[in-house]
XYZ file of C-alpha atoms in Angstrom:
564
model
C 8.199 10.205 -20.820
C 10.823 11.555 -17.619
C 13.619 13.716 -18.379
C 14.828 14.606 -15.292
C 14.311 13.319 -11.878
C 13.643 15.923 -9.346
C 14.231 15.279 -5.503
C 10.509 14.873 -5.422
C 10.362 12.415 -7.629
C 13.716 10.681 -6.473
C 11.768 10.752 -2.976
C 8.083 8.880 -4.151
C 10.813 6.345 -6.213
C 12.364 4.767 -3.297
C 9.506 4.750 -1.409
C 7.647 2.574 -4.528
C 11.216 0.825 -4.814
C 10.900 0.228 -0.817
C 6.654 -0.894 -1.901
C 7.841 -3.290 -4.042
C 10.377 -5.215 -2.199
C 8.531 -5.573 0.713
C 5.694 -6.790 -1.124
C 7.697 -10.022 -2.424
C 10.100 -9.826 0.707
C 9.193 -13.400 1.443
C 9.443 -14.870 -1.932
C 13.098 -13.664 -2.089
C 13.780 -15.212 1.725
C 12.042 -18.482 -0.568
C 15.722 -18.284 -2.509
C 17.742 -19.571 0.499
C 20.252 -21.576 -0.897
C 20.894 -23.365 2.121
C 18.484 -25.766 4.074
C 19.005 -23.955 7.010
C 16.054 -21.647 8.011
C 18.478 -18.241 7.219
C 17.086 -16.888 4.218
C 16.238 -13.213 5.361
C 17.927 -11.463 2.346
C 14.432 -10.324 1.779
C 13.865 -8.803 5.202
C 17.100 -7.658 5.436
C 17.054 -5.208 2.353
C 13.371 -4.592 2.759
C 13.929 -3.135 6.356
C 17.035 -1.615 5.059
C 15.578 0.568 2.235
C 12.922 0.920 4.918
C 15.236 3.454 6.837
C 15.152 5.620 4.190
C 11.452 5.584 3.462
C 11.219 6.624 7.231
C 13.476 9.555 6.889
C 12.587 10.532 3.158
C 8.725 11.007 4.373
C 9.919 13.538 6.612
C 11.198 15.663 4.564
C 10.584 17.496 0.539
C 13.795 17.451 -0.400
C 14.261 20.303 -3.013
C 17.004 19.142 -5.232
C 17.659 15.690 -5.938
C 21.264 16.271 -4.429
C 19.292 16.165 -0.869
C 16.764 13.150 -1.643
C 19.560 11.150 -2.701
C 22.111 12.074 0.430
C 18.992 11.839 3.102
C 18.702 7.734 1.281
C 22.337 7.163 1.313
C 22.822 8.368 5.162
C 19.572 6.382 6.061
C 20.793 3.321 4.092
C 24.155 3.062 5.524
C 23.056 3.483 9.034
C 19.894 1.226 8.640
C 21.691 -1.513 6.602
C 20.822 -5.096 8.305
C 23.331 -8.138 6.863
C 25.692 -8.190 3.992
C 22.789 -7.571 1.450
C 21.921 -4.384 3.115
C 24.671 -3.110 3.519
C 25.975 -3.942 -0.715
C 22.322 -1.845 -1.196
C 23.717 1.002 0.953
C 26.571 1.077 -0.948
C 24.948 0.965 -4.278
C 22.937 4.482 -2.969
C 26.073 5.620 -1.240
C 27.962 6.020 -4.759
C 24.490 6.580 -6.841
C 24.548 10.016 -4.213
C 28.449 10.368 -3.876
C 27.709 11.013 -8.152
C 24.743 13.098 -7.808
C 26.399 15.721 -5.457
C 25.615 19.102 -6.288
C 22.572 18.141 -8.604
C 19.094 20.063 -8.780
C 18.008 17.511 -11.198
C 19.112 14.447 -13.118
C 18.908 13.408 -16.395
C 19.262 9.964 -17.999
C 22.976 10.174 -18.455
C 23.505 11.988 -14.830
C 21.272 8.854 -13.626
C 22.988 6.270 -15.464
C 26.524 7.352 -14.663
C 25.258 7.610 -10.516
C 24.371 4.123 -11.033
C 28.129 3.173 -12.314
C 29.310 4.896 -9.514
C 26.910 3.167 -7.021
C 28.201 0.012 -8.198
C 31.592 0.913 -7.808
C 31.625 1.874 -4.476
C 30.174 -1.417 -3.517
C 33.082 -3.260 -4.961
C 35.599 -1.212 -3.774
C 33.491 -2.683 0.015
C 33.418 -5.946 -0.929
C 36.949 -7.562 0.563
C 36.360 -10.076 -2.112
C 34.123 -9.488 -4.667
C 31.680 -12.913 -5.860
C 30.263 -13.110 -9.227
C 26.581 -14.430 -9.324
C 25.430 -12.045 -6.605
C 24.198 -8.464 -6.837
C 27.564 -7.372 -7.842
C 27.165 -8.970 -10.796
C 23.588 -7.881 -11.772
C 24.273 -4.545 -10.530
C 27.350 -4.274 -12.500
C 25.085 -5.260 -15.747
C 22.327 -3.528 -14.849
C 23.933 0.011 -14.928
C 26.509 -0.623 -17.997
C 23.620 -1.217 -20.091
C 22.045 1.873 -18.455
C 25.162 4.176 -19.493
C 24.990 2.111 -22.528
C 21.735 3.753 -23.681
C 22.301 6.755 -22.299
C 25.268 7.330 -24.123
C 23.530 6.410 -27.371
C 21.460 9.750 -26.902
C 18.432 8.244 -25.203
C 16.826 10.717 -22.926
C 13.827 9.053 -21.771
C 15.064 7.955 -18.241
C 12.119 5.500 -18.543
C 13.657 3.459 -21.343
C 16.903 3.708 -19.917
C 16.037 1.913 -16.805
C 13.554 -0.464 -18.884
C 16.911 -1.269 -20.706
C 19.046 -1.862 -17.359
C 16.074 -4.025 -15.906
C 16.019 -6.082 -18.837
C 19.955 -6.781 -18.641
C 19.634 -6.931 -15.279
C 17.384 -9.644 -15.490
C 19.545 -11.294 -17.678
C 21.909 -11.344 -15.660
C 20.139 -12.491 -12.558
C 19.431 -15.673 -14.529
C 22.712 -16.187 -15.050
C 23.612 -16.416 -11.690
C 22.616 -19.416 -10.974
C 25.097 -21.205 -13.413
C 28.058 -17.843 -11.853
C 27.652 -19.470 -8.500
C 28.171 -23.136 -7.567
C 26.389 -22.859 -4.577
C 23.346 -21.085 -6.620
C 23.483 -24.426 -8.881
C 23.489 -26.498 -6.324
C 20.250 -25.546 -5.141
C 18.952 -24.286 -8.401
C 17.854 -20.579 -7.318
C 19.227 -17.088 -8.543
C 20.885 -14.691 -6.292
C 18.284 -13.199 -3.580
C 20.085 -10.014 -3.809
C 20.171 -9.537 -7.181
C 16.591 -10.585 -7.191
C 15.964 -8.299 -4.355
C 17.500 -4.845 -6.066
C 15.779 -5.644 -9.146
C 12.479 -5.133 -7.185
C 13.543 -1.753 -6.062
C 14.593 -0.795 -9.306
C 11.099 -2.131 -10.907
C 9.580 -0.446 -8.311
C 11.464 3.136 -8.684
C 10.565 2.597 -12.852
C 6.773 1.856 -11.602
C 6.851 5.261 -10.026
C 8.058 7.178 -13.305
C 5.018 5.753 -14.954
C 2.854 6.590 -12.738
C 1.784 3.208 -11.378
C -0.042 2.661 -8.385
C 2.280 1.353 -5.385
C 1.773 -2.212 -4.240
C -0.085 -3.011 -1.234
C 1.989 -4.565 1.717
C 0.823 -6.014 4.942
C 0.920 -2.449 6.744
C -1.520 -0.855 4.506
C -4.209 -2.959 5.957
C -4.860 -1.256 9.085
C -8.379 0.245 9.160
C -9.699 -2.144 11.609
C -7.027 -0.541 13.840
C -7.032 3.244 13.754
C -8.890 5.346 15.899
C -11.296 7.294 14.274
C -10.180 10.456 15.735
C -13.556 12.144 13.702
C -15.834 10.552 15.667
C -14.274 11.092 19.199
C -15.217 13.638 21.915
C -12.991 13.962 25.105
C -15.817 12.009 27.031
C -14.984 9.127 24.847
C -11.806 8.548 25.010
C -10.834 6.492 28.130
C -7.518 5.992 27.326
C -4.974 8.781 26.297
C -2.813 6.885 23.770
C -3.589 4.825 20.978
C -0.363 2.942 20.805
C 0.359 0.129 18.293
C 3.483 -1.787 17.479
C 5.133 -4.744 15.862
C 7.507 -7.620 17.988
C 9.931 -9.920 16.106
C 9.396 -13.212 18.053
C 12.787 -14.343 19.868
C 11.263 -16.236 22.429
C 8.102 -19.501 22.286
C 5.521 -18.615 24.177
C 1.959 -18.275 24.358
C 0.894 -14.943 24.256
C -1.908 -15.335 26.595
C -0.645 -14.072 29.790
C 0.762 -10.492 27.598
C -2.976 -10.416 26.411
C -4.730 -10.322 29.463
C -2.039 -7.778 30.930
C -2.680 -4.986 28.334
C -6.504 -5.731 29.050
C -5.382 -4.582 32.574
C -3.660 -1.389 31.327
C -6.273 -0.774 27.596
C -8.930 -1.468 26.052
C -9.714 -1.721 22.220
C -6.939 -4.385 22.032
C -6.326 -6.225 18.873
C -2.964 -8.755 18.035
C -2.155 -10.186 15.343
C 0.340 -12.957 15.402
C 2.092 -15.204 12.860
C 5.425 -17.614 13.186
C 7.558 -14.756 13.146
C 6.056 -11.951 15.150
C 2.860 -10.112 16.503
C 1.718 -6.563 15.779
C -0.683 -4.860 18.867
C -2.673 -2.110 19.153
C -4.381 -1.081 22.365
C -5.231 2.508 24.122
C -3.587 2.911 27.243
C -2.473 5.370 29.581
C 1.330 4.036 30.069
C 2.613 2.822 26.626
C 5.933 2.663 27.785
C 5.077 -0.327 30.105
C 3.524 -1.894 26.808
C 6.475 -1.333 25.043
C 8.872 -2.906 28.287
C 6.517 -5.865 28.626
C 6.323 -6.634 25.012
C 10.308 -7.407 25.212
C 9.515 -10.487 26.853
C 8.587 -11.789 24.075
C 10.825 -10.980 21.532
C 12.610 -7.945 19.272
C 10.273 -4.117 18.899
C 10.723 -3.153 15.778
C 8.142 -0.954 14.675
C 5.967 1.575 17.047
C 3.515 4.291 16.586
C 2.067 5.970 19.726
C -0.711 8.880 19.423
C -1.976 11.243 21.708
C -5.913 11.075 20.952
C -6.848 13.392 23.314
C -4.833 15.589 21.819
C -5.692 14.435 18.583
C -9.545 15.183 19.454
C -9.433 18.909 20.860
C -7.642 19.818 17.458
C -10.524 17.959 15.895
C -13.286 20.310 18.133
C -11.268 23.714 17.446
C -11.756 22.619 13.441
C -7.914 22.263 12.888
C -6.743 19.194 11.119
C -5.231 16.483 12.974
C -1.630 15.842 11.153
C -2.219 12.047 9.987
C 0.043 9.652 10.949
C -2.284 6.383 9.619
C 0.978 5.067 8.026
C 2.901 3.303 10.214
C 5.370 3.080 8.104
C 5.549 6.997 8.186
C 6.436 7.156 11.844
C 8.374 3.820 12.456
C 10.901 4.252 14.915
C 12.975 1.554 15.269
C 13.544 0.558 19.332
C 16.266 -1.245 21.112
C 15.727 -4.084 23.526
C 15.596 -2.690 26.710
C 14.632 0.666 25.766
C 10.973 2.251 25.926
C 8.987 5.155 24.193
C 10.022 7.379 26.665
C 14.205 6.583 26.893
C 14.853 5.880 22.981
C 17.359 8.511 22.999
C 20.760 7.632 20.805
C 23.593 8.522 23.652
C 27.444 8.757 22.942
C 29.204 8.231 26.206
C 32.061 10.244 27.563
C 34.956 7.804 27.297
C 36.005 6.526 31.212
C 38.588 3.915 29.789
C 40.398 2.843 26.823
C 39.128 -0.856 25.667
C 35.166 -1.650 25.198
C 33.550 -4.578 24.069
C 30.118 -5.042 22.414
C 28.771 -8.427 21.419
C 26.086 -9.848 19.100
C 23.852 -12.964 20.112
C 20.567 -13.935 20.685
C 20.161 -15.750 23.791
C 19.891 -14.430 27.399
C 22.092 -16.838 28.304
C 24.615 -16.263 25.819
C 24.402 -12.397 26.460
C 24.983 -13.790 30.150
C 27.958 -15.705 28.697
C 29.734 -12.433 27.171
C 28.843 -10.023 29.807
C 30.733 -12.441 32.576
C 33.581 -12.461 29.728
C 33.867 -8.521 30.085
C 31.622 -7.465 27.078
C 30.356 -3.941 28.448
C 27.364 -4.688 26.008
C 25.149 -6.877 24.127
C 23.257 -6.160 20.767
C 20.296 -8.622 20.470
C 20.624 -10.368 17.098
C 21.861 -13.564 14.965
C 21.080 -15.870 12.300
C 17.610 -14.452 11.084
C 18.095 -11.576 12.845
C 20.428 -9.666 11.935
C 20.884 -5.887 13.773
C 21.022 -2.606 11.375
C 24.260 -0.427 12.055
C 22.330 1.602 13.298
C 22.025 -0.698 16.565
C 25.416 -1.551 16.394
C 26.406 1.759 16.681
C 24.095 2.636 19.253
C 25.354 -0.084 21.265
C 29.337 0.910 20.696
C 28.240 4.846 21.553
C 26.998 3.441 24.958
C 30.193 2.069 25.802
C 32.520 4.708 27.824
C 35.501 3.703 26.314
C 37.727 5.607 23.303
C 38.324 2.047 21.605
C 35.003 -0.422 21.299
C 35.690 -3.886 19.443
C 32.558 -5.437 18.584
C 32.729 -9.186 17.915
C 29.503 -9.887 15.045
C 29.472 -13.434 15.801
C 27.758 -14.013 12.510
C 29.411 -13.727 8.738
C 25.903 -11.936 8.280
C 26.745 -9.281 10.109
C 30.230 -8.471 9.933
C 29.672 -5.793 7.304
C 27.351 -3.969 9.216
C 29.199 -3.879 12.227
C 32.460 -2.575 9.853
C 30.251 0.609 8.743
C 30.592 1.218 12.348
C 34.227 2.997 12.035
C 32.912 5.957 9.915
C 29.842 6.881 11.969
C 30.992 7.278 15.753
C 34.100 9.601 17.028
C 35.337 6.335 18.583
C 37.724 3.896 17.129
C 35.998 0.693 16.256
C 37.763 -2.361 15.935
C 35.778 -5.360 14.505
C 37.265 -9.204 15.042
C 35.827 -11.121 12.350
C 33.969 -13.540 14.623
C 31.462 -15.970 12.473
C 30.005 -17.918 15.027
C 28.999 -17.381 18.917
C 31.608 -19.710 20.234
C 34.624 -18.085 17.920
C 33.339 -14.867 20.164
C 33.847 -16.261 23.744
C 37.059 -17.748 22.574
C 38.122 -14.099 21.269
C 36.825 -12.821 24.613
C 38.867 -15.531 26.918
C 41.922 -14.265 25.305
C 41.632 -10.671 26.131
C 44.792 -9.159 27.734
C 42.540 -6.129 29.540
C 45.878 -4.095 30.632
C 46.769 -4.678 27.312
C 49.444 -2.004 26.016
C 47.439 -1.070 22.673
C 45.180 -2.459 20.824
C 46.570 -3.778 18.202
C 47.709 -6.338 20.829
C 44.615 -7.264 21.888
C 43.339 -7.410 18.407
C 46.159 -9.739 17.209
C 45.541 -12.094 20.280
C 41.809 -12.438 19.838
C 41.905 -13.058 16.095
C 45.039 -15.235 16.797
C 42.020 -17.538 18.673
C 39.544 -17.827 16.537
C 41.335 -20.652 14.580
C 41.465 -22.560 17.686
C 38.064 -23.612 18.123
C 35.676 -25.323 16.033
C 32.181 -24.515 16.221
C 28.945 -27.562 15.633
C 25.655 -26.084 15.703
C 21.926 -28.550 14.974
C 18.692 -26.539 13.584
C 16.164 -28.107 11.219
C 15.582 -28.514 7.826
C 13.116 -25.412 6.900
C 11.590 -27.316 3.574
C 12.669 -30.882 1.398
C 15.856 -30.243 -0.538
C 18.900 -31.918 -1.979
C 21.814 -30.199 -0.928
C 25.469 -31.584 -1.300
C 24.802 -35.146 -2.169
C 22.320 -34.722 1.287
C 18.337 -36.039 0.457
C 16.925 -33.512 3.118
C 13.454 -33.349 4.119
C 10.965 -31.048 5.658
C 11.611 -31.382 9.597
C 14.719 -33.089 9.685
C 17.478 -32.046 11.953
C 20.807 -30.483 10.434
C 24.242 -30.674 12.071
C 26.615 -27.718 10.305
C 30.213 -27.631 11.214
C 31.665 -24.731 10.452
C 28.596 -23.099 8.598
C 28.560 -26.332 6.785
C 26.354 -29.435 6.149
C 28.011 -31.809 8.096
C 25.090 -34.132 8.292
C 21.295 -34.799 8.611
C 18.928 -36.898 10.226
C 15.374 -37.479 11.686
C 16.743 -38.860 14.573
C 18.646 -36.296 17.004
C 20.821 -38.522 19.156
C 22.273 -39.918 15.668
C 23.445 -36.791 15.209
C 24.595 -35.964 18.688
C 26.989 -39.139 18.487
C 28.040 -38.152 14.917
C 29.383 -34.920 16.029
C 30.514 -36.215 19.666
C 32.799 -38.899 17.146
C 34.148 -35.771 15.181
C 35.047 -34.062 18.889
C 37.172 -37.417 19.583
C 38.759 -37.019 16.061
C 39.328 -33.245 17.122
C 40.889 -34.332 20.341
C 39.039 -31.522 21.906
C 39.904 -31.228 25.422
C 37.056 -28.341 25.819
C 33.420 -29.251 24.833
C 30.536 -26.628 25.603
C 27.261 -27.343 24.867
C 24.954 -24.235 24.785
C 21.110 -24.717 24.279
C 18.573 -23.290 22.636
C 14.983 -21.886 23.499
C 13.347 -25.085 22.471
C 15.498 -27.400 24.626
C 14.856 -28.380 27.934
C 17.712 -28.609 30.607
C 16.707 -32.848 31.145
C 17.224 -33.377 26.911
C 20.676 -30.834 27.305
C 21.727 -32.717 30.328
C 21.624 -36.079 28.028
C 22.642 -34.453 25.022
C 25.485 -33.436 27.395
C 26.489 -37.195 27.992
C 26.827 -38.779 25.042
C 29.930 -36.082 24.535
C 31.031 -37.007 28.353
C 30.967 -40.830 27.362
C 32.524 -39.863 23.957
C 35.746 -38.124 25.377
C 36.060 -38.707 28.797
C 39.275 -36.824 29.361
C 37.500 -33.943 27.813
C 35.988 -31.212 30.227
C 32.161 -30.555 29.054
C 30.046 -28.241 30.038
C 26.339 -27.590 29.614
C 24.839 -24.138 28.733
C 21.382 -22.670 28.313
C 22.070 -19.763 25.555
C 18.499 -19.495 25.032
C 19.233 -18.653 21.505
C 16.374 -19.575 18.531
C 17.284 -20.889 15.473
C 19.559 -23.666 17.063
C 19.085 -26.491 19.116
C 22.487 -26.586 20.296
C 25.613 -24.572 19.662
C 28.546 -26.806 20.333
C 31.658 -25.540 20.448
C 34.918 -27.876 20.545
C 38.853 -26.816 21.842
């Protein structure tokens, strides 16, 4: 039985809440409700609440006042997508009601939870039913429900919330036509459940799941059984790369063998985690961006490490990498991580998200003064967007998302930086070059420059083919496992095994457009020959049309096509 919640306990909570979700992370990516390969609700709130475990295990927090305000402020500025940043706002109210608290008991707990779900709708331009709204709403009405009736066990009172809450979450699916049509409940709701089993799991005193980090005795130097004459290499460096790019990972393998020894990568469709001694982990760290995203890195001294060892002192254990995490820009190493606010130089700045060197290329030769490396599947934590819009030497930054995913993050922006942050609700890459061809840079204010580029985005219509991620039956569309998937608009505008059939398809609907501006930017997994044709069947389609042909390098999709 728990009475009150301390800010120790409130700490070990969210770090079993943060366990469980990443535990089943990829079983709630599994409820995409689109055939699209997207779903990374599951990532995205895993490596949110993530932030917080990072900052939370660096700290006791004494009252539950601080536990909660250190999770809130790492929340909000480690939110990734519109999922993470609802469950920042959930912990942003839960704190916001906990101000000034030593301890909490169930009513104080329950009511923080009302609040928590208040803030987020007050977010939310326009609240859906059948998301986490909903089961959050649910959840924490039948909390204050229980409470009120005199319960005092906070145990049973979140027992009680779970069990509406799961109620709830299996509602969903009938709350949300889009749910129905694919027959799945809402990831998010799914996804804050988890937490919430997992900060119940803690109260009782139940071990914490295991997750794929915990595994890592087969790479940590056993510092014990080292002398200085054994250690050939200072740092025992290890770290975790989001793929963005397909390549073999050969020619990065025998490198660090040039620079380490003891080297050891693991590697899976998404991304590869290394671990190597080395003298220079920095140059790890820069080489390793070839190859995609860092996301994760750990770097120990173990020569250091070893003379505390000799003069009996206990080395301060840092096994967990989840304890040290530091989260690392593309572009940036170990060494230069720092988060810098430049001195404005001019009034208007412009930051961009895409993933693609040759869409970055794209917005930079637009006049974007910087680029945030993200996009569909991989979507950048406020905390990079504000990094990037902090870099910018200008007193007004507008940052153009370029994803619906993202959006939300990026608006968190506004309250975190002394500069004013404009965001133009850009949805799609080619909605953001449009937006950037109509910047007036002598512009008087900026509300003029604002009104012209969101006075654009109507004007173009963006195409864009992937691949069907599994079989499914979406929209009256019998989709299967490998097929390719033309969206217009972000949506299903047709399938096909055959990729030409679509190319013509959508080259048709740019004659029915009567675009007279066709680009055709491709992907990481298209050659410049198969562009060049793909780029001719629009030519041949609308002759009076000017087309161009791209490489954006992005992944996900094939081609981005956008039509004038």
């Amino acid at each position: 039985m728990n009475e009150l919640i301390t800010g120790a306990l409130f700490k070990q909570m969210i770090l079993h809440g943060a366990a469980a979700i990443t535990a089943q992370k990829q079983a709630i990516n599994d409820l995409n409700v689109f055939p699209v390969p997207d779903g990374d609700t599951g990532t995205n709130m895993s490596m949110t609440i993530g932030a917080a475990v990072m900052e939370l295990r660096k700290a006791a927090p004494a009252t539950v006042t601080k536990a909660a305000d250190l999770t809130a402020s790492a929340l909000l500025r480690g939110a990734r997508g519109n999922s993470g940043v609802i469950l920042s706002l959930l912990f942003r109210g839960l704190s916001k009601s906990l101000k000034g608290k030593e301890s909490a008991n169930a009513a104080d707990f329950a009511a923080a939870m009302q609040e928590g779900v208040s803030s987020a709708y007050k977010a939310v331009m326009k609240p859906a039913e059948g998301t986490v709204l909903t089961v959050s709403r649910l959840a924490a009405k039948r909390a204050a429900e229980v409470a009120a009736e005199g319960v005092t066990d906070l145990e049973v009172v979140l027992e009680e919330a779970l069990k509406e809450g799961y109620d709830a979450l299996a509602q969903t699916t009938d709350m949300n036509p889009v749910l129905k049509k694919a027959g799945v409940v809402d990831a998010g709701g799914k996804g804050y459940l988890l937490i919430l089993e997992g900060m119940l799991a803690e109260m009782r005193g139940e071990p914490m799941p295991e997750t794929a980090e915990d595994a890592k005795a087969q790479e940590k130097a056993d510092f014990a059984a080292l002398g200085e004459e054994d250690i050939t290499f200072t740092f025992d460096t290890v770290f975790i790369v989001r793929k963005t790019v397909n390549k073999p990972l050969e020619p990065f393998r025998a490198y660090l063998s040039s620079i380490g020894d003891s080297l050891v990568i693991g590697e899976d469709d998404e991304a590869f985690k290394v671990h190597v001694h080395t003298d220079i982990p920095g140059a790890a760290l820069t080489e390793a961006q070839k190859y995609g995203t860092l996301e994760l890195a750990k770097i120990e001294n173990m020569r250091t490490q070893a003379e505390d060892l000799a003069a009996g002192r206990q080395a301060q254990s840092t096994d967990d990498l989840d304890a040290v995490e530091e989260e690392l820009e593309r572009g940036e190493t170990a060494e230069a991580s720092g988060h810098v606010v430049a001195a404005p130089e001019k009034k208007y700045g412009f930051l961009a998200v895409c993933a693609g060197e040759g869409l970055a290329a794209v917005f930079r030769d637009l006049g974007a003064d910087g680029v945030v490396s993200g996009g569909q599947t991989m979507n950048p934590s406020t905390e990079s967007i504000l990094e990037g819009v902090d870099k910018i030497p200008a007193e007004t930054v507008f940052i153009l998302p370029n994803n619906g995913n993202i959006i939300m993050a990026a608006q968190q922006c506004d309250a975190l930086t002394e500069k004013t942050v404009v965001v133009i609700p850009t949805k799609t890459v080619p909605q953001g070059i449009t937006a950037m061809m109509n910047v007036d840079f002598e512009a008087p204010d900026a509300e003029a420059i604002t009104q012209a580029m969101t006075e654009a985005l109507p004007t173009v219509t963006t195409a864009q083919i992937t691949y069907a991620a599994r079989d499914s039956d979406f929209d009256g569309f019998d989709i299967k496992e490998g097929d390719y998937l033309a969206l217009e608009e972000g949506k299903l505008f047709g399938t096909d095994s055959d990729l030409d059939a679509l190319l013509n398809r959508l080259a048709a609907e740019a004659v029915e457009k009567e675009a007279s501006f066709i680009s055709l930017y491709f992907g990481e997994d298209v050659s410049e020959e198969d562009a060049q044709r793909a780029g001719q069947v629009f030519e041949s389609a609308c002759p009076d049309a000017e087309v161009a042909i791209l490489s954006g390098g992005q992944p996900v999709y094939y081609y981005i096509i956008s039509m004038e």
